[in-house]
mmCIF file with all atom_site columns, C-alpha atoms in Angstrom:
data_model
loop_
_atom_site.group_PDB
_atom_site.id
_atom_site.type_symbol
_atom_site.label_atom_id
_atom_site.label_alt_id
_atom_site.label_comp_id
_atom_site.label_asym_id
_atom_site.label_entity_id
_atom_site.label_seq_id
_atom_site.pdbx_PDB_ins_code
_atom_site.Cartn_x
_atom_site.Cartn_y
_atom_site.Cartn_z
_atom_site.occupancy
_atom_site.B_iso_or_equiv
_atom_site.pdbx_formal_charge
_atom_site.auth_seq_id
_atom_site.auth_comp_id
_atom_site.auth_asym_id
_atom_site.auth_atom_id
_atom_site.pdbx_PDB_model_num
ATOM 1   C CA . UNK A 1 1   ? -39.908 -29.700 -42.300 1.00 60.00 ? 1   UNK A CA 1
ATOM 2   C CA . UNK A 1 2   ? -40.970 -29.459 -38.576 1.00 67.00 ? 2   UNK A CA 1
ATOM 3   C CA . UNK A 1 3   ? -38.988 -32.600 -37.854 1.00 68.00 ? 3   UNK A CA 1
ATOM 4   C CA . UNK A 1 4   ? -35.982 -31.294 -39.522 1.00 66.00 ? 4   UNK A CA 1
ATOM 5   C CA . UNK A 1 5   ? -36.181 -28.013 -37.523 1.00 78.00 ? 5   UNK A CA 1
ATOM 6   C CA . UNK A 1 6   ? -36.540 -29.957 -34.217 1.00 79.00 ? 6   UNK A CA 1
ATOM 7   C CA . UNK A 1 7   ? -33.476 -32.204 -35.054 1.00 80.00 ? 7   UNK A CA 1
ATOM 8   C CA . UNK A 1 8   ? -31.314 -29.028 -35.862 1.00 82.00 ? 8   UNK A CA 1
ATOM 9   C CA . UNK A 1 9   ? -32.470 -27.463 -32.519 1.00 82.00 ? 9   UNK A CA 1
ATOM 10  C CA . UNK A 1 10  ? -31.665 -30.511 -30.604 1.00 80.00 ? 10  UNK A CA 1
ATOM 11  C CA . UNK A 1 11  ? -28.372 -31.065 -32.342 1.00 80.00 ? 11  UNK A CA 1
ATOM 12  C CA . UNK A 1 12  ? -27.534 -27.364 -31.610 1.00 82.00 ? 12  UNK A CA 1
ATOM 13  C CA . UNK A 1 13  ? -28.492 -27.665 -27.972 1.00 79.00 ? 13  UNK A CA 1
ATOM 14  C CA . UNK A 1 14  ? -26.471 -30.898 -27.661 1.00 77.00 ? 14  UNK A CA 1
ATOM 15  C CA . UNK A 1 15  ? -23.326 -29.297 -29.237 1.00 76.00 ? 15  UNK A CA 1
ATOM 16  C CA . UNK A 1 16  ? -23.661 -26.141 -26.936 1.00 73.00 ? 16  UNK A CA 1
ATOM 17  C CA . UNK A 1 17  ? -24.036 -28.328 -23.865 1.00 76.00 ? 17  UNK A CA 1
ATOM 18  C CA . UNK A 1 18  ? -21.173 -30.603 -24.732 1.00 68.00 ? 18  UNK A CA 1
ATOM 19  C CA . UNK A 1 19  ? -18.767 -27.746 -25.542 1.00 71.00 ? 19  UNK A CA 1
ATOM 20  C CA . UNK A 1 20  ? -19.581 -25.911 -22.211 1.00 69.00 ? 20  UNK A CA 1
ATOM 21  C CA . UNK A 1 21  ? -18.988 -29.145 -20.363 1.00 64.00 ? 21  UNK A CA 1
ATOM 22  C CA . UNK A 1 22  ? -15.545 -29.656 -21.813 1.00 64.00 ? 22  UNK A CA 1
ATOM 23  C CA . UNK A 1 23  ? -14.617 -26.124 -21.909 1.00 63.00 ? 23  UNK A CA 1
ATOM 24  C CA . UNK A 1 24  ? -14.913 -25.603 -18.032 1.00 58.00 ? 24  UNK A CA 1
ATOM 25  C CA . UNK A 1 25  ? -13.251 -28.797 -17.004 1.00 56.00 ? 25  UNK A CA 1
ATOM 26  C CA . UNK A 1 26  ? -9.657  -27.565 -17.409 1.00 61.00 ? 26  UNK A CA 1
ATOM 27  C CA . UNK A 1 27  ? -7.075  -28.247 -14.577 1.00 70.00 ? 27  UNK A CA 1
ATOM 28  C CA . UNK A 1 28  ? -3.762  -26.717 -14.229 1.00 77.00 ? 28  UNK A CA 1
ATOM 29  C CA . UNK A 1 29  ? -0.800  -26.729 -11.713 1.00 83.00 ? 29  UNK A CA 1
ATOM 30  C CA . UNK A 1 30  ? 2.062   -24.408 -11.128 1.00 85.00 ? 30  UNK A CA 1
ATOM 31  C CA . UNK A 1 31  ? 5.384   -25.328 -9.808  1.00 86.00 ? 31  UNK A CA 1
ATOM 32  C CA . UNK A 1 32  ? 7.782   -22.764 -8.594  1.00 85.00 ? 32  UNK A CA 1
ATOM 33  C CA . UNK A 1 33  ? 11.603  -23.536 -8.747  1.00 88.00 ? 33  UNK A CA 1
ATOM 34  C CA . UNK A 1 34  ? 13.674  -20.982 -7.125  1.00 86.00 ? 34  UNK A CA 1
ATOM 35  C CA . UNK A 1 35  ? 17.005  -21.006 -5.350  1.00 88.00 ? 35  UNK A CA 1
ATOM 36  C CA . UNK A 1 36  ? 16.868  -21.350 -1.607  1.00 86.00 ? 36  UNK A CA 1
ATOM 37  C CA . UNK A 1 37  ? 19.151  -18.235 -1.115  1.00 89.00 ? 37  UNK A CA 1
ATOM 38  C CA . UNK A 1 38  ? 16.188  -16.048 -2.122  1.00 88.00 ? 38  UNK A CA 1
ATOM 39  C CA . UNK A 1 39  ? 14.419  -16.696 1.132   1.00 88.00 ? 39  UNK A CA 1
ATOM 40  C CA . UNK A 1 40  ? 17.663  -15.824 2.955   1.00 89.00 ? 40  UNK A CA 1
ATOM 41  C CA . UNK A 1 41  ? 17.668  -12.517 1.032   1.00 87.00 ? 41  UNK A CA 1
ATOM 42  C CA . UNK A 1 42  ? 14.122  -11.642 1.658   1.00 86.00 ? 42  UNK A CA 1
ATOM 43  C CA . UNK A 1 43  ? 14.514  -12.126 5.335   1.00 86.00 ? 43  UNK A CA 1
ATOM 44  C CA . UNK A 1 44  ? 17.620  -9.914  5.356   1.00 84.00 ? 44  UNK A CA 1
ATOM 45  C CA . UNK A 1 45  ? 15.550  -7.376  3.382   1.00 77.00 ? 45  UNK A CA 1
ATOM 46  C CA . UNK A 1 46  ? 12.853  -7.378  6.124   1.00 77.00 ? 46  UNK A CA 1
ATOM 47  C CA . UNK A 1 47  ? 15.379  -6.884  8.866   1.00 77.00 ? 47  UNK A CA 1
ATOM 48  C CA . UNK A 1 48  ? 16.877  -3.794  7.035   1.00 70.00 ? 48  UNK A CA 1
ATOM 49  C CA . UNK A 1 49  ? 13.380  -2.258  6.514   1.00 65.00 ? 49  UNK A CA 1
ATOM 50  C CA . UNK A 1 50  ? 12.647  -2.659  10.197  1.00 66.00 ? 50  UNK A CA 1
ATOM 51  C CA . UNK A 1 51  ? 14.793  0.230   11.107  1.00 61.00 ? 51  UNK A CA 1
ATOM 52  C CA . UNK A 1 52  ? 12.361  3.028   11.577  1.00 55.00 ? 52  UNK A CA 1
ATOM 53  C CA . UNK A 1 53  ? 14.959  5.774   12.332  1.00 56.00 ? 53  UNK A CA 1
ATOM 54  C CA . UNK A 1 54  ? 16.895  5.365   9.191   1.00 57.00 ? 54  UNK A CA 1
ATOM 55  C CA . UNK A 1 55  ? 17.966  8.872   7.955   1.00 61.00 ? 55  UNK A CA 1
ATOM 56  C CA . UNK A 1 56  ? 17.654  7.884   4.282   1.00 73.00 ? 56  UNK A CA 1
ATOM 57  C CA . UNK A 1 57  ? 13.928  8.044   4.632   1.00 86.00 ? 57  UNK A CA 1
ATOM 58  C CA . UNK A 1 58  ? 11.454  10.922  4.164   1.00 92.00 ? 58  UNK A CA 1
ATOM 59  C CA . UNK A 1 59  ? 9.029   12.161  6.714   1.00 93.00 ? 59  UNK A CA 1
ATOM 60  C CA . UNK A 1 60  ? 6.254   14.799  6.598   1.00 95.00 ? 60  UNK A CA 1
ATOM 61  C CA . UNK A 1 61  ? 6.102   17.374  9.115   1.00 95.00 ? 61  UNK A CA 1
ATOM 62  C CA . UNK A 1 62  ? 2.373   18.155  10.027  1.00 95.00 ? 62  UNK A CA 1
ATOM 63  C CA . UNK A 1 63  ? 2.992   20.782  12.868  1.00 95.00 ? 63  UNK A CA 1
ATOM 64  C CA . UNK A 1 64  ? 5.479   22.953  14.508  1.00 95.00 ? 64  UNK A CA 1
ATOM 65  C CA . UNK A 1 65  ? 4.516   25.118  17.464  1.00 95.00 ? 65  UNK A CA 1
ATOM 66  C CA . UNK A 1 66  ? 3.663   24.703  21.352  1.00 95.00 ? 66  UNK A CA 1
ATOM 67  C CA . UNK A 1 67  ? 3.196   21.376  23.087  1.00 95.00 ? 67  UNK A CA 1
ATOM 68  C CA . UNK A 1 68  ? -0.515  21.699  23.438  1.00 95.00 ? 68  UNK A CA 1
ATOM 69  C CA . UNK A 1 69  ? -0.977  22.517  19.675  1.00 95.00 ? 69  UNK A CA 1
ATOM 70  C CA . UNK A 1 70  ? 1.271   19.442  18.878  1.00 95.00 ? 70  UNK A CA 1
ATOM 71  C CA . UNK A 1 71  ? -0.715  17.074  21.062  1.00 95.00 ? 71  UNK A CA 1
ATOM 72  C CA . UNK A 1 72  ? -3.887  18.458  19.301  1.00 95.00 ? 72  UNK A CA 1
ATOM 73  C CA . UNK A 1 73  ? -2.348  18.138  15.809  1.00 95.00 ? 73  UNK A CA 1
ATOM 74  C CA . UNK A 1 74  ? -1.085  14.564  16.495  1.00 94.00 ? 74  UNK A CA 1
ATOM 75  C CA . UNK A 1 75  ? -4.545  13.537  17.919  1.00 94.00 ? 75  UNK A CA 1
ATOM 76  C CA . UNK A 1 76  ? -6.269  14.954  14.832  1.00 94.00 ? 76  UNK A CA 1
ATOM 77  C CA . UNK A 1 77  ? -3.738  13.270  12.405  1.00 94.00 ? 77  UNK A CA 1
ATOM 78  C CA . UNK A 1 78  ? -4.283  10.009  13.900  1.00 93.00 ? 78  UNK A CA 1
ATOM 79  C CA . UNK A 1 79  ? -7.967  10.145  13.423  1.00 93.00 ? 79  UNK A CA 1
ATOM 80  C CA . UNK A 1 80  ? -7.625  11.311  9.822   1.00 92.00 ? 80  UNK A CA 1
ATOM 81  C CA . UNK A 1 81  ? -4.971  9.079   8.676   1.00 91.00 ? 81  UNK A CA 1
ATOM 82  C CA . UNK A 1 82  ? -4.630  5.850   10.338  1.00 87.00 ? 82  UNK A CA 1
ATOM 83  C CA . UNK A 1 83  ? -2.041  4.554   7.698   1.00 85.00 ? 83  UNK A CA 1
ATOM 84  C CA . UNK A 1 84  ? 0.758   6.658   9.197   1.00 87.00 ? 84  UNK A CA 1
ATOM 85  C CA . UNK A 1 85  ? 1.578   6.836   12.816  1.00 89.00 ? 85  UNK A CA 1
ATOM 86  C CA . UNK A 1 86  ? 2.465   10.328  13.794  1.00 94.00 ? 86  UNK A CA 1
ATOM 87  C CA . UNK A 1 87  ? 5.241   11.095  16.409  1.00 93.00 ? 87  UNK A CA 1
ATOM 88  C CA . UNK A 1 88  ? 6.025   14.085  18.481  1.00 94.00 ? 88  UNK A CA 1
ATOM 89  C CA . UNK A 1 89  ? 9.594   15.440  18.441  1.00 93.00 ? 89  UNK A CA 1
ATOM 90  C CA . UNK A 1 90  ? 10.994  18.279  20.550  1.00 94.00 ? 90  UNK A CA 1
ATOM 91  C CA . UNK A 1 91  ? 13.458  20.611  18.695  1.00 90.00 ? 91  UNK A CA 1
ATOM 92  C CA . UNK A 1 92  ? 14.069  23.798  20.706  1.00 90.00 ? 92  UNK A CA 1
ATOM 93  C CA . UNK A 1 93  ? 11.951  25.884  20.887  1.00 93.00 ? 93  UNK A CA 1
ATOM 94  C CA . UNK A 1 94  ? 9.072   24.074  19.167  1.00 94.00 ? 94  UNK A CA 1
ATOM 95  C CA . UNK A 1 95  ? 7.322   20.689  19.380  1.00 96.00 ? 95  UNK A CA 1
ATOM 96  C CA . UNK A 1 96  ? 6.967   18.976  15.884  1.00 95.00 ? 96  UNK A CA 1
ATOM 97  C CA . UNK A 1 97  ? 4.670   16.338  14.709  1.00 96.00 ? 97  UNK A CA 1
ATOM 98  C CA . UNK A 1 98  ? 6.212   14.021  12.225  1.00 95.00 ? 98  UNK A CA 1
ATOM 99  C CA . UNK A 1 99  ? 4.490   11.362  10.243  1.00 94.00 ? 99  UNK A CA 1
ATOM 100 C CA . UNK A 1 100 ? 5.344   8.499   7.804   1.00 90.00 ? 100 UNK A CA 1
ATOM 101 C CA . UNK A 1 101 ? 8.680   6.712   7.129   1.00 88.00 ? 101 UNK A CA 1
ATOM 102 C CA . UNK A 1 102 ? 8.831   6.822   3.234   1.00 89.00 ? 102 UNK A CA 1
ATOM 103 C CA . UNK A 1 103 ? 11.615  5.134   1.207   1.00 86.00 ? 103 UNK A CA 1
ATOM 104 C CA . UNK A 1 104 ? 11.271  7.420   -1.781  1.00 89.00 ? 104 UNK A CA 1
ATOM 105 C CA . UNK A 1 105 ? 10.570  10.868  -2.420  1.00 91.00 ? 105 UNK A CA 1
ATOM 106 C CA . UNK A 1 106 ? 7.661   9.836   -4.805  1.00 94.00 ? 106 UNK A CA 1
ATOM 107 C CA . UNK A 1 107 ? 5.940   7.769   -2.087  1.00 92.00 ? 107 UNK A CA 1
ATOM 108 C CA . UNK A 1 108 ? 6.158   10.863  0.346   1.00 93.00 ? 108 UNK A CA 1
ATOM 109 C CA . UNK A 1 109 ? 4.653   13.154  -2.474  1.00 95.00 ? 109 UNK A CA 1
ATOM 110 C CA . UNK A 1 110 ? 1.687   11.003  -2.842  1.00 94.00 ? 110 UNK A CA 1
ATOM 111 C CA . UNK A 1 111 ? 1.107   10.948  0.771   1.00 94.00 ? 111 UNK A CA 1
ATOM 112 C CA . UNK A 1 112 ? 1.527   14.773  1.038   1.00 95.00 ? 112 UNK A CA 1
ATOM 113 C CA . UNK A 1 113 ? -1.251  15.160  -1.400  1.00 95.00 ? 113 UNK A CA 1
ATOM 114 C CA . UNK A 1 114 ? -3.617  13.488  0.890   1.00 93.00 ? 114 UNK A CA 1
ATOM 115 C CA . UNK A 1 115 ? -2.364  15.071  4.062   1.00 95.00 ? 115 UNK A CA 1
ATOM 116 C CA . UNK A 1 116 ? -2.312  18.769  2.653   1.00 94.00 ? 116 UNK A CA 1
ATOM 117 C CA . UNK A 1 117 ? -6.098  18.503  2.416   1.00 93.00 ? 117 UNK A CA 1
ATOM 118 C CA . UNK A 1 118 ? -6.371  18.446  6.091   1.00 93.00 ? 118 UNK A CA 1
ATOM 119 C CA . UNK A 1 119 ? -3.042  20.073  7.045   1.00 94.00 ? 119 UNK A CA 1
ATOM 120 C CA . UNK A 1 120 ? -2.126  22.658  4.525   1.00 95.00 ? 120 UNK A CA 1
ATOM 121 C CA . UNK A 1 121 ? 1.219   23.630  5.958   1.00 93.00 ? 121 UNK A CA 1
ATOM 122 C CA . UNK A 1 122 ? 2.592   20.153  5.757   1.00 95.00 ? 122 UNK A CA 1
ATOM 123 C CA . UNK A 1 123 ? 5.870   19.428  4.093   1.00 95.00 ? 123 UNK A CA 1
ATOM 124 C CA . UNK A 1 124 ? 8.390   16.687  3.120   1.00 95.00 ? 124 UNK A CA 1
ATOM 125 C CA . UNK A 1 125 ? 11.823  16.427  4.769   1.00 93.00 ? 125 UNK A CA 1
ATOM 126 C CA . UNK A 1 126 ? 14.685  14.156  5.502   1.00 90.00 ? 126 UNK A CA 1
ATOM 127 C CA . UNK A 1 127 ? 15.546  14.185  9.320   1.00 83.00 ? 127 UNK A CA 1
ATOM 128 C CA . UNK A 1 128 ? 19.246  14.555  10.298  1.00 79.00 ? 128 UNK A CA 1
ATOM 129 C CA . UNK A 1 129 ? 20.247  12.032  12.729  1.00 62.00 ? 129 UNK A CA 1
#
């Protein structure tokens, strides 16, 4: 009886080892067939997205007031949010700090949720240029 138990254990162990060896020895390859014009379109899209001053984009205004306050707000914003580069604009009679260059309103809304924690007066707008 003990010899039968040893054989069953040995056979079970052998089957387990054999199945793990063959189950992890799979290889695969991926071949991508695409039109060559796709690369041209991607490069064209990159060039279009480089235009930072596109008036169809959304921005977030963080501050509006005097020059020293704008510099302070710009510095504080840069320290708190490194993802968006703030810029200072002058519109008579105030200096304004703008951040971001968002393609969609949804993208700007998501960013505004984070920014409002530090700058509660922030809001989204589309610059007129």
